[in-house]
XYZ file of C-alpha atoms in Angstrom:
744
model
C -124.842 -68.848 -30.141
C -128.299 -70.479 -28.786
C -128.387 -70.534 -24.894
C -128.568 -74.996 -25.541
C -125.032 -74.674 -27.858
C -123.785 -72.372 -24.554
C -124.151 -74.862 -22.722
C -121.415 -77.585 -21.524
C -122.008 -81.024 -22.057
C -119.396 -81.718 -19.104
C -118.394 -80.460 -15.726
C -115.135 -81.410 -13.542
C -115.742 -80.581 -9.822
C -112.389 -80.814 -7.423
C -114.290 -82.771 -4.496
C -113.080 -81.522 -0.836
C -110.528 -83.725 0.078
C -108.981 -82.144 3.447
C -109.786 -85.195 6.434
C -108.484 -87.536 4.643
C -105.556 -86.258 3.024
C -104.787 -85.767 7.105
C -105.780 -89.293 7.848
C -102.745 -89.666 4.786
C -100.075 -87.722 6.111
C -100.921 -88.672 9.456
C -99.880 -92.023 8.450
C -97.270 -90.443 6.110
C -95.212 -89.216 9.395
C -96.066 -92.156 11.575
C -94.620 -94.263 9.144
C -91.817 -91.972 8.675
C -91.059 -92.119 13.046
C -90.976 -96.065 12.738
C -87.785 -95.582 9.895
C -86.541 -93.636 12.024
C -86.970 -95.346 15.336
C -84.909 -98.400 13.103
C -82.376 -96.632 12.168
C -81.949 -95.006 15.999
C -82.019 -98.317 17.227
C -80.599 -100.433 14.081
C -77.421 -101.408 15.705
C -78.576 -103.289 19.212
C -80.690 -105.135 17.178
C -79.169 -106.651 13.885
C -80.331 -108.184 10.993
C -83.942 -108.844 11.648
C -84.268 -104.984 12.264
C -82.719 -104.581 9.572
C -85.131 -106.730 7.289
C -88.678 -104.409 9.367
C -86.547 -100.991 8.073
C -86.268 -102.599 4.641
C -89.558 -103.569 5.020
C -91.400 -100.665 6.993
C -89.251 -98.747 4.137
C -90.652 -100.369 0.640
C -94.177 -100.016 2.661
C -93.560 -95.968 3.374
C -93.233 -95.687 -0.295
C -96.312 -97.238 -1.546
C -98.026 -95.260 0.486
C -96.571 -92.073 -0.368
C -97.804 -93.489 -4.516
C -101.245 -93.687 -3.038
C -100.786 -90.187 -1.334
C -100.012 -89.117 -4.830
C -102.334 -90.608 -6.155
C -105.199 -90.119 -3.819
C -104.146 -86.756 -3.421
C -106.486 -84.292 -5.911
C -109.897 -86.530 -6.582
C -112.417 -85.291 -10.145
C -115.780 -86.193 -10.637
C -116.978 -85.634 -14.118
C -120.343 -85.123 -15.192
C -121.832 -84.900 -18.254
C -125.130 -84.540 -19.846
C -125.901 -86.197 -22.853
C -129.427 -84.048 -23.372
C -127.453 -81.225 -24.140
C -125.214 -82.740 -27.140
C -129.003 -83.889 -28.561
C -130.087 -80.712 -28.454
C -127.720 -78.806 -30.712
C -128.738 -81.242 -33.103
C -125.162 -81.917 -34.358
C -124.664 -84.797 -36.951
C -122.752 -87.856 -34.105
C -119.559 -88.899 -34.884
C -119.096 -92.291 -35.730
C -117.868 -95.598 -33.780
C -116.330 -97.958 -34.465
C -116.660 -101.022 -32.108
C -114.455 -104.134 -30.366
C -115.124 -106.981 -29.213
C -112.761 -109.780 -28.827
C -112.742 -113.467 -27.366
C -110.127 -116.210 -27.399
C -111.754 -119.032 -26.398
C -115.392 -120.491 -26.526
C -115.326 -122.868 -24.020
C -113.434 -120.304 -21.320
C -115.366 -117.836 -23.225
C -118.804 -118.946 -24.012
C -120.035 -117.811 -26.527
C -123.700 -116.385 -24.848
C -121.809 -114.626 -23.199
C -120.148 -113.281 -26.195
C -123.414 -112.990 -27.637
C -125.227 -110.915 -24.829
C -122.087 -108.058 -25.246
C -122.223 -107.378 -29.012
C -126.634 -107.246 -28.619
C -126.508 -104.894 -25.835
C -123.222 -103.021 -27.890
C -125.337 -102.745 -31.353
C -129.152 -102.098 -29.777
C -127.488 -98.341 -27.928
C -128.930 -95.451 -28.198
C -127.271 -93.982 -30.843
C -127.674 -94.403 -34.302
C -127.188 -97.144 -35.957
C -126.001 -96.300 -39.318
C -122.821 -94.770 -37.282
C -122.111 -98.070 -35.810
C -120.023 -100.769 -36.979
C -119.323 -103.717 -34.561
C -116.100 -106.055 -34.970
C -115.921 -109.088 -33.224
C -111.952 -111.113 -32.651
C -112.206 -114.359 -32.763
C -108.359 -116.102 -31.538
C -110.200 -119.848 -31.729
C -111.523 -119.485 -34.844
C -113.836 -120.682 -33.890
C -117.050 -121.823 -36.488
C -119.279 -122.472 -33.653
C -118.796 -118.196 -32.157
C -119.461 -117.996 -36.077
C -122.498 -119.345 -35.840
C -123.729 -117.410 -32.429
C -123.064 -114.221 -34.180
C -124.442 -115.178 -36.905
C -127.936 -115.852 -34.757
C -127.340 -113.305 -32.694
C -128.113 -111.021 -35.349
C -131.478 -112.424 -36.292
C -132.868 -111.580 -32.777
C -131.056 -107.996 -32.667
C -133.127 -107.209 -35.392
C -136.036 -108.148 -33.504
C -134.885 -106.681 -29.631
C -133.459 -103.250 -31.457
C -136.835 -102.487 -31.819
C -138.453 -104.203 -28.887
C -135.903 -101.669 -27.715
C -136.138 -98.423 -28.574
C -139.331 -98.481 -28.364
C -139.954 -99.657 -24.862
C -136.790 -97.713 -24.034
C -135.392 -100.831 -22.450
C -132.925 -99.806 -19.494
C -130.631 -102.696 -19.890
C -129.996 -103.948 -23.069
C -128.258 -107.286 -22.822
C -130.874 -110.005 -22.972
C -130.026 -112.251 -20.478
C -130.132 -109.901 -18.059
C -132.886 -108.209 -18.855
C -134.751 -110.977 -18.688
C -133.010 -112.288 -15.464
C -133.743 -109.372 -13.323
C -136.484 -108.092 -11.956
C -136.351 -105.321 -11.365
C -135.342 -104.427 -14.348
C -138.727 -104.409 -15.360
C -139.796 -101.535 -16.943
C -143.753 -101.360 -15.499
C -145.380 -101.155 -18.191
C -148.524 -102.761 -17.843
C -149.942 -101.804 -21.553
C -151.166 -105.341 -23.734
C -149.082 -104.617 -26.757
C -145.930 -104.044 -24.142
C -146.764 -107.528 -22.243
C -147.162 -109.489 -25.755
C -143.790 -107.468 -27.491
C -141.924 -108.524 -24.006
C -143.298 -112.295 -24.002
C -142.461 -112.986 -27.276
C -138.788 -111.338 -27.122
C -138.263 -113.726 -24.229
C -138.709 -116.431 -26.287
C -137.144 -115.364 -29.016
C -134.285 -115.411 -26.762
C -134.787 -118.481 -25.194
C -135.019 -119.997 -28.375
C -131.724 -117.848 -29.097
C -129.817 -119.759 -26.393
C -131.182 -123.158 -26.820
C -130.144 -123.090 -30.895
C -125.706 -121.678 -29.103
C -126.588 -124.686 -26.373
C -127.305 -127.365 -28.297
C -124.353 -125.692 -30.929
C -122.085 -126.265 -28.500
C -123.009 -129.676 -27.201
C -122.264 -130.931 -31.041
C -118.380 -131.440 -32.059
C -119.211 -128.582 -35.630
C -122.559 -126.280 -34.801
C -123.544 -126.670 -38.344
C -122.780 -127.853 -41.036
C -119.642 -126.742 -42.957
C -120.662 -125.454 -46.247
C -121.543 -122.776 -48.171
C -120.154 -119.997 -45.271
C -118.974 -121.778 -42.967
C -116.732 -123.162 -45.863
C -113.871 -121.777 -44.021
C -113.876 -123.750 -41.344
C -113.462 -126.772 -42.859
C -109.890 -128.327 -41.418
C -109.774 -125.152 -38.986
C -106.234 -124.678 -37.506
C -106.882 -122.336 -34.624
C -102.847 -121.996 -34.504
C -103.049 -122.433 -38.118
C -105.243 -120.375 -40.740
C -105.566 -118.282 -43.749
C -107.478 -114.594 -42.869
C -111.559 -114.948 -41.896
C -113.072 -111.909 -42.612
C -117.058 -112.633 -42.748
C -119.596 -109.407 -42.700
C -122.969 -110.412 -41.115
C -124.887 -107.342 -41.684
C -124.076 -104.215 -43.449
C -126.914 -101.615 -43.575
C -126.717 -100.829 -46.716
C -129.592 -98.242 -46.924
C -127.567 -96.524 -43.785
C -131.056 -96.487 -41.658
C -130.822 -94.595 -37.799
C -132.770 -97.367 -36.573
C -131.995 -100.546 -38.648
C -129.010 -102.798 -37.680
C -125.572 -102.060 -37.236
C -122.341 -103.725 -39.360
C -121.697 -106.697 -37.717
C -117.776 -108.267 -39.432
C -116.561 -111.498 -37.735
C -113.540 -111.611 -37.707
C -110.502 -114.304 -37.343
C -107.210 -113.366 -38.046
C -104.095 -115.078 -40.430
C -101.952 -117.373 -37.633
C -98.779 -118.846 -38.717
C -96.656 -120.818 -35.791
C -93.691 -119.078 -36.984
C -95.598 -116.004 -36.769
C -95.819 -114.074 -33.469
C -98.816 -113.463 -32.905
C -99.212 -110.866 -29.806
C -101.568 -111.999 -28.088
C -105.440 -109.215 -27.636
C -102.852 -106.735 -28.353
C -101.953 -108.332 -31.836
C -105.940 -108.847 -31.973
C -106.948 -105.241 -31.359
C -104.096 -103.820 -34.505
C -105.854 -106.404 -36.543
C -109.298 -104.648 -35.911
C -107.778 -101.354 -35.052
C -106.522 -101.832 -40.300
C -109.644 -104.002 -41.302
C -112.545 -101.340 -39.332
C -110.248 -98.460 -41.229
C -110.142 -100.191 -44.180
C -113.925 -101.287 -44.190
C -115.304 -97.747 -41.620
C -112.944 -95.743 -40.799
C -114.992 -94.327 -37.601
C -112.834 -91.237 -36.187
C -113.463 -93.329 -32.575
C -113.430 -97.024 -31.366
C -114.338 -98.505 -28.402
C -113.453 -101.876 -27.254
C -115.038 -104.225 -25.003
C -114.021 -107.362 -23.716
C -116.440 -110.346 -24.741
C -117.847 -110.009 -21.092
C -118.354 -106.969 -19.963
C -121.570 -106.010 -21.844
C -122.992 -102.196 -21.903
C -125.225 -101.859 -19.245
C -126.342 -97.822 -19.278
C -127.940 -97.700 -23.446
C -126.716 -93.960 -22.982
C -123.268 -94.980 -22.555
C -122.170 -93.549 -26.335
C -123.584 -90.730 -25.341
C -121.465 -89.918 -22.113
C -117.944 -90.051 -23.928
C -119.125 -87.945 -27.432
C -119.958 -85.623 -24.370
C -116.144 -85.203 -23.409
C -115.038 -85.913 -26.726
C -116.454 -83.803 -28.234
C -117.156 -81.281 -25.256
C -113.468 -80.288 -24.789
C -111.867 -77.388 -25.711
C -108.489 -78.799 -26.503
C -109.087 -82.383 -26.948
C -105.930 -83.785 -25.754
C -107.331 -83.104 -22.537
C -109.530 -86.232 -23.801
C -106.493 -89.067 -25.243
C -109.362 -91.726 -24.626
C -112.515 -91.588 -22.474
C -112.456 -94.332 -19.554
C -115.158 -96.283 -18.010
C -114.915 -98.175 -15.168
C -114.367 -102.056 -14.353
C -117.951 -102.677 -12.755
C -120.115 -105.468 -11.590
C -122.853 -107.769 -11.319
C -124.569 -110.039 -9.342
C -121.431 -109.587 -6.860
C -121.059 -112.869 -4.644
C -122.377 -111.253 -0.442
C -119.711 -109.508 1.831
C -116.719 -109.512 -1.879
C -115.212 -113.014 -0.360
C -112.399 -113.230 -3.115
C -112.099 -109.117 -2.972
C -112.173 -109.139 -7.109
C -115.756 -106.255 -7.519
C -112.448 -102.965 -6.489
C -116.129 -101.116 -5.601
C -113.662 -98.444 -2.688
C -110.235 -98.951 -5.627
C -113.150 -97.666 -8.439
C -114.640 -93.978 -6.509
C -110.669 -93.219 -4.533
C -108.383 -94.683 -7.141
C -110.826 -94.087 -9.900
C -111.139 -90.395 -8.923
C -108.661 -89.554 -7.722
C -106.327 -90.521 -11.428
C -108.485 -88.522 -12.628
C -107.029 -85.157 -11.057
C -103.358 -86.218 -12.292
C -101.720 -86.437 -16.810
C -105.176 -88.922 -16.588
C -106.829 -92.801 -15.776
C -104.201 -95.797 -16.952
C -106.619 -97.749 -20.130
C -107.800 -101.215 -18.353
C -108.509 -102.587 -21.784
C -112.393 -102.502 -21.270
C -114.826 -99.863 -21.599
C -112.524 -98.027 -22.734
C -113.319 -95.005 -26.285
C -110.312 -94.175 -28.230
C -110.170 -91.714 -30.662
C -108.621 -93.304 -34.338
C -105.865 -90.991 -34.805
C -104.208 -91.584 -31.653
C -103.799 -94.879 -31.780
C -102.129 -93.860 -35.536
C -99.330 -92.718 -33.434
C -100.892 -88.690 -33.715
C -99.385 -86.580 -30.337
C -101.074 -83.167 -29.649
C -98.730 -80.869 -31.063
C -99.170 -82.715 -34.194
C -102.465 -80.639 -35.648
C -101.622 -81.549 -39.288
C -100.984 -85.270 -39.069
C -99.656 -85.453 -42.888
C -97.090 -87.621 -43.827
C -96.190 -88.800 -47.657
C -96.941 -91.923 -49.234
C -93.574 -93.236 -48.030
C -93.783 -92.773 -44.528
C -96.997 -93.552 -44.796
C -95.933 -97.324 -45.736
C -93.317 -97.492 -43.980
C -95.018 -97.242 -40.507
C -98.353 -98.353 -41.075
C -97.220 -101.093 -43.848
C -98.012 -101.148 -47.537
C -101.661 -101.368 -48.701
C -102.689 -98.749 -50.023
C -105.968 -98.083 -49.577
C -105.741 -98.768 -45.991
C -102.779 -95.752 -45.497
C -106.211 -93.308 -47.888
C -108.345 -94.179 -45.392
C -104.968 -93.591 -42.408
C -103.423 -89.901 -43.685
C -107.063 -88.961 -43.462
C -108.153 -90.335 -40.430
C -104.679 -87.812 -38.807
C -105.538 -84.446 -41.029
C -109.131 -84.619 -40.800
C -111.246 -83.102 -37.692
C -112.481 -85.877 -35.124
C -116.102 -85.169 -35.749
C -116.042 -86.303 -39.268
C -114.040 -89.040 -40.781
C -113.920 -90.707 -44.503
C -114.988 -93.775 -45.218
C -115.293 -96.873 -47.859
C -118.168 -97.103 -50.259
C -119.186 -100.553 -48.672
C -117.902 -102.837 -46.001
C -118.821 -106.363 -48.118
C -116.263 -104.059 -51.092
C -113.879 -104.371 -49.344
C -113.032 -107.798 -47.664
C -109.455 -108.404 -49.830
C -108.047 -105.669 -48.319
C -109.631 -106.390 -45.415
C -107.541 -109.563 -44.723
C -104.742 -108.180 -46.941
C -104.237 -105.793 -42.857
C -105.045 -108.330 -41.523
C -102.520 -110.966 -42.851
C -99.656 -112.391 -39.620
C -97.218 -111.301 -41.816
C -98.293 -107.530 -43.016
C -96.208 -105.020 -39.358
C -93.346 -106.847 -40.512
C -90.993 -103.841 -40.785
C -93.278 -101.452 -39.637
C -94.660 -99.448 -36.073
C -97.637 -101.163 -35.071
C -96.837 -102.470 -31.630
C -93.825 -100.285 -31.503
C -94.972 -96.355 -31.726
C -99.014 -96.680 -33.333
C -101.349 -99.338 -32.460
C -101.325 -101.487 -28.803
C -98.519 -101.667 -28.046
C -96.366 -105.009 -26.923
C -93.942 -106.163 -25.120
C -96.281 -106.886 -21.971
C -99.339 -109.191 -21.520
C -101.123 -106.065 -20.259
C -101.358 -104.445 -23.041
C -103.946 -101.739 -22.223
C -101.575 -100.355 -19.606
C -99.136 -100.108 -21.744
C -100.881 -98.917 -24.399
C -102.634 -96.224 -22.650
C -99.089 -95.372 -20.985
C -97.512 -94.559 -24.759
C -100.235 -91.889 -25.180
C -99.818 -90.215 -21.388
C -96.064 -90.453 -23.136
C -96.953 -88.890 -26.094
C -98.788 -85.366 -23.620
C -102.537 -86.204 -23.979
C -104.887 -85.969 -21.438
C -106.984 -88.798 -20.676
C -110.583 -89.205 -18.961
C -111.964 -91.140 -16.695
C -116.185 -91.482 -15.965
C -118.235 -93.117 -13.535
C -122.467 -92.711 -14.837
C -125.452 -93.466 -13.120
C -126.501 -96.322 -14.395
C -123.075 -98.069 -14.561
C -121.508 -97.876 -18.075
C -120.528 -101.451 -18.520
C -120.882 -104.712 -16.450
C -118.651 -107.717 -16.050
C -119.083 -111.007 -13.940
C -115.510 -110.712 -11.067
C -114.015 -114.280 -10.789
C -115.917 -116.666 -8.316
C -113.590 -119.286 -7.558
C -109.290 -118.661 -5.686
C -107.670 -120.130 -8.558
C -109.666 -117.874 -11.116
C -108.835 -114.626 -8.990
C -105.120 -115.071 -8.305
C -104.672 -116.350 -11.994
C -106.323 -112.938 -13.230
C -103.916 -111.399 -10.046
C -100.345 -113.545 -11.529
C -101.058 -112.496 -15.198
C -101.773 -108.115 -14.447
C -98.247 -108.208 -11.683
C -96.728 -109.899 -14.677
C -97.721 -107.687 -17.459
C -97.693 -104.186 -15.659
C -93.342 -105.659 -14.488
C -92.636 -106.123 -18.138
C -93.240 -102.605 -18.589
C -90.720 -101.705 -16.643
C -88.060 -103.491 -18.680
C -89.815 -102.266 -21.813
C -88.498 -98.863 -23.931
C -91.439 -97.804 -22.377
C -91.109 -97.093 -19.189
C -93.036 -94.167 -16.638
C -89.549 -93.498 -15.852
C -88.387 -92.243 -19.650
C -91.090 -91.379 -20.338
C -90.405 -89.060 -18.296
C -87.063 -88.019 -18.780
C -87.807 -87.804 -22.441
C -90.732 -87.527 -23.072
C -94.457 -85.775 -22.292
C -95.013 -88.107 -18.885
C -95.947 -85.935 -15.884
C -93.972 -85.957 -12.924
C -96.833 -87.599 -10.828
C -98.411 -89.068 -13.743
C -95.164 -91.554 -13.468
C -95.761 -91.776 -9.923
C -99.176 -93.719 -10.402
C -98.230 -96.197 -12.596
C -95.172 -97.133 -10.166
C -98.146 -97.875 -8.101
C -99.202 -100.423 -10.385
C -96.194 -101.689 -11.831
C -94.730 -102.976 -8.614
C -97.129 -105.420 -8.206
C -94.578 -107.567 -8.795
C -91.835 -106.579 -6.067
C -94.105 -105.957 -3.800
C -94.554 -109.351 -3.076
C -91.167 -109.769 -1.248
C -90.634 -107.588 1.260
C -95.118 -108.602 1.815
C -93.174 -112.281 2.663
C -90.534 -111.054 4.375
C -92.702 -109.323 6.814
C -95.506 -112.014 7.399
C -92.214 -114.238 7.601
C -90.957 -111.661 10.793
C -92.936 -112.715 13.724
C -92.304 -116.221 12.235
C -88.783 -115.473 12.730
C -88.382 -113.006 16.184
C -90.941 -116.625 18.107
C -88.430 -118.940 16.746
C -85.076 -117.370 17.222
C -86.282 -115.435 20.791
C -86.093 -112.781 19.024
C -88.122 -109.503 18.103
C -88.897 -106.640 15.361
C -91.415 -105.082 17.558
C -90.549 -102.825 20.565
C -91.565 -103.911 23.860
C -94.502 -103.369 25.411
C -93.154 -101.605 28.224
C -91.575 -99.257 25.351
C -93.148 -95.922 24.250
C -92.284 -96.122 20.955
C -94.765 -99.528 20.653
C -97.748 -96.678 19.880
C -95.357 -96.047 16.833
C -97.047 -99.618 15.167
C -100.270 -99.469 17.422
C -101.461 -95.969 15.992
C -100.350 -97.260 12.135
C -102.284 -99.904 12.843
C -105.157 -98.822 14.586
C -105.346 -94.921 12.132
C -105.413 -97.361 8.898
C -107.843 -99.864 9.538
C -109.948 -97.637 10.942
C -109.064 -95.335 8.088
C -109.329 -97.987 5.100
C -112.954 -99.474 7.391
C -114.321 -95.948 6.850
C -113.876 -96.116 2.766
C -115.537 -98.908 2.039
C -119.062 -97.908 4.710
C -119.071 -94.840 3.214
C -119.337 -96.615 0.056
C -121.957 -98.674 1.383
C -120.094 -101.653 1.893
C -120.240 -103.638 4.884
C -116.722 -104.634 7.621
C -116.488 -107.978 6.699
C -116.108 -106.691 2.703
C -113.441 -104.759 4.245
C -111.955 -107.579 5.966
C -112.860 -109.889 2.820
C -110.415 -107.517 0.603
C -108.010 -106.546 3.519
C -106.956 -110.214 3.426
C -107.469 -111.679 0.425
C -105.151 -108.323 -0.712
C -102.577 -109.996 1.421
C -102.684 -113.163 -0.399
C -102.785 -112.076 -3.676
C -99.370 -110.107 -2.462
C -97.673 -113.479 -1.295
C -98.916 -115.606 -4.287
C -99.994 -114.136 -7.280
C -98.008 -110.961 -7.461
C -95.276 -113.224 -6.404
C -95.648 -115.826 -9.390
C -95.969 -113.240 -11.059
C -92.795 -111.717 -10.131
C -91.201 -114.552 -10.750
C -91.939 -115.377 -14.076
C -90.275 -111.392 -15.081
C -87.297 -112.927 -13.844
C -87.393 -116.246 -14.775
C -88.734 -114.435 -18.573
C -85.279 -111.632 -18.001
C -82.861 -114.584 -17.441
C -84.302 -116.157 -20.520
C -84.924 -119.057 -18.712
C -88.987 -118.857 -20.172
C -91.331 -117.066 -21.670
C -94.496 -115.569 -20.242
C -97.839 -116.458 -20.452
C -101.173 -114.437 -21.545
C -104.118 -117.113 -19.474
C -107.730 -116.907 -20.310
C -109.326 -116.178 -17.173
C -112.584 -118.896 -17.575
C -115.552 -116.510 -18.111
C -119.685 -116.790 -15.677
C -122.439 -115.205 -16.656
C -122.913 -114.751 -13.042
C -121.495 -114.648 -9.288
C -123.927 -116.162 -7.702
C -124.540 -118.815 -6.576
C -125.093 -122.128 -9.064
C -126.973 -125.411 -7.965
C -124.707 -127.571 -7.874
C -122.104 -125.160 -5.674
C -122.888 -125.945 -2.079
C -120.832 -123.038 -0.815
C -120.277 -120.118 -2.817
C -117.587 -118.264 -1.818
C -115.360 -120.052 -0.227
C -111.596 -120.586 -1.370
C -111.420 -123.550 -3.398
C -107.650 -124.539 -4.869
C -106.070 -126.406 -7.312
C -101.997 -127.756 -8.103
C -101.017 -125.073 -9.338
C -97.973 -123.578 -7.920
C -99.555 -120.552 -7.012
C -100.904 -122.341 -4.109
C -97.451 -122.459 -2.467
C -96.289 -119.819 -1.046
C -100.135 -118.377 0.491
C -99.871 -122.427 2.132
C -95.961 -121.919 3.169
C -96.292 -118.791 5.079
C -99.936 -120.455 7.283
C -98.146 -122.851 7.594
C -95.017 -121.283 8.859
C -96.662 -119.063 11.507
C -98.444 -121.705 13.347
C -95.128 -123.670 13.242
C -94.375 -120.354 15.299
C -97.310 -120.185 16.889
C -97.127 -123.959 17.848
C -93.217 -123.962 19.068
C -93.693 -120.108 20.993
C -96.732 -121.603 23.178
C -94.828 -124.769 24.052
C -91.878 -122.263 24.571
C -93.884 -120.403 27.182
C -94.930 -123.361 29.204
C -91.516 -124.939 29.661
C -89.253 -121.894 29.766
C -89.185 -118.813 32.460
C -90.422 -116.353 31.249
C -87.511 -114.120 31.954
C -86.162 -115.769 29.013
C -88.117 -114.720 26.543
C -87.645 -111.937 23.956
C -90.417 -111.533 21.585
C -93.427 -110.253 23.092
C -97.120 -109.026 22.851
C -96.491 -107.716 18.988
C -94.827 -110.751 17.399
C -97.625 -112.946 19.163
C -100.628 -110.183 18.219
C -98.754 -109.960 14.345
C -98.055 -113.744 13.621
C -101.742 -114.724 14.691
C -103.007 -111.795 12.389
C -100.918 -112.943 9.613
C -103.401 -116.573 10.694
C -106.329 -115.524 10.549
C -105.744 -113.848 6.925
C -104.942 -117.193 5.148
C -108.241 -117.846 7.515
C -109.044 -120.207 3.824
C -105.638 -121.199 2.562
C -105.986 -123.100 7.235
C -109.558 -124.414 6.487
C -108.083 -125.306 2.834
C -105.271 -127.621 5.094
C -108.907 -129.910 6.232
C -110.439 -129.205 3.825
C -111.255 -132.193 0.397
C -112.083 -131.628 -2.501
C -111.837 -128.580 -4.509
C -112.171 -126.850 -0.837
C -109.129 -128.887 -0.243
C -105.756 -127.437 -0.414
C -104.101 -130.647 -2.374
C -101.343 -132.659 -0.924
C -98.191 -132.162 -3.260
C -98.844 -128.443 -2.383
C -99.076 -129.454 1.146
C -95.845 -131.408 1.054
C -93.877 -128.384 -0.808
C -94.741 -125.371 1.463
C -93.668 -128.709 4.202
C -90.258 -128.719 3.456
C -90.371 -125.140 2.318
C -91.568 -124.949 6.537
C -88.608 -127.367 7.427
C -85.873 -125.412 5.659
C -86.848 -122.123 7.794
C -87.395 -124.070 11.029
C -83.924 -124.825 10.041
C -82.051 -121.825 9.487
C -84.147 -120.476 12.598
C -82.185 -122.821 14.591
C -79.497 -122.320 12.975
C -78.948 -119.338 13.289
C -80.557 -118.912 17.037
C -76.883 -121.048 17.079
C -79.020 -124.440 18.735
């Protein structure tokens, strides 16, 4: 073995965490002290202290989950140059891109993502790109065909000049990415490529403005009179690289799976399973990468970094999949919507890496095909007879042949079909809507059904079987997307997440069952609980936010009086916790205003989006309604648009998600107003609520300041009158309850 081969492909470093641990344990001790104080004085204060005790017990439990996650942070460094020096034959990789709506997910965004994947620093004859279009849109197919023509010019340009970012929209819009090559040849090629990209954008824009992007003849004939909810499978091989050129254009395949009204299509999870089967028939690479249509490959060597972990481990059990963090570009200053996740990515991400592994995030993730096919760490041979293969994977003889090969072979090799275009008939068979019936797809293999957050559920299923997983941050960042830049989109995204996460608790793949009966580690179970319990957290957040208002309206208190020594407990928790959080933002080069924006948005999201998600799951359990997968609008930049005069300001619509937040704000405003009048006209000795309740109520109002501005705003910056009326009715009911409990 040479010296180069002896060097590891990655290093795993345990980070020092002494001071953060002490702070976290101090906060935990103070929380338990507050609970003890509540219990000792509960009989003297009655119902209001019982509510406070329950809420604070829940917050203490959540803090225990946080401490568990952050207890043992891990950082991983990869060495792709060592991988290249070993002169190994790099394994093939199938890349999946999913899109569902050409209006909410504009094709120019999808096209840039595809182009960035095709032009990565990896042999083209080892790559294949599959696009799943659940809208069966001729526009998306048209744009993909045009993008493939542009890629034939773009890929050689990138490789020749080592272009740092392979998404053309990003490369041509960011002057800092200009390589600084002053040669006349480069300048000429750069101008040519910019003109070519401008023409591509113009073609896509013109096509998008038409009802039909082009004449539906030839390759486009399959889209004649297409109904996105009921149509046969459409599979188009746009490029194939038959010559196997390492510097050519990788294969590109367009897929729109069959859909029929009487067949469940299982949203993104169903699309991913079709991609797994179609790629298994066509290229059968041992590794798979999936990205959302708006998450482009920002680091040209991202595949090499991932392969360092997938190929460099002594035991592949330790790298079931490699997850890159979701990171964003062109974020608004100070993160006004609290969705850029800079601090969460660093601290929770490193903490998760110290457990059984990071959760599967649904994008930017490299999978082993055999694990998606249900392989377990202890199953070394992976051999199955024909009957078991058909029962588990379906009745495609050709597909099952490659399944058996994927399950039993080394991760570095994979037998693939001789020709992609000759596999279309078999691919259409495995993409049909009835193919999965009577099989294990969506139950034990593939992307798992039962939750609209299919990514987390699928990752949980992988951890269930005993696999460990990797989390990797690289410089430059591996993948980049664009965070929602308005209030409704942010809340819709969070509502969808909280709904799907809570659904997982009620599936057969619950983490409780995984720990008791399978191979999910106990601390990893606690990790999952932190995320799965987003929905129920809303109930306790709302109750606690309403407590100060209730106390002011009923002339009671839920905090110790200022002259009592016990008041130091909640004050200490408040000061230490917020100081600790601010320090994390400062250490990640974020502003204090960014911390405040994230803090207030956390409160808004918990009491609005998470509450709606919680109620959605309750209605589903009661069989009153079904959960719905809501696609959020994708944007190519979250920076200020020409038509937007107030970037970062919260916008509103008629969605019921805004009712809880508006109600909480109005409840506290009402309480502060009545409390002020009582303080002026009443005797000071008769007032039981104190400075603690007053500060808490003001704090809630400050957290919902964007809603307060919405009450006074107009147009999209104002809260609609229908929302205000509903909230006013709820406030009236709340006040009447307070008055009746006070005996007025």
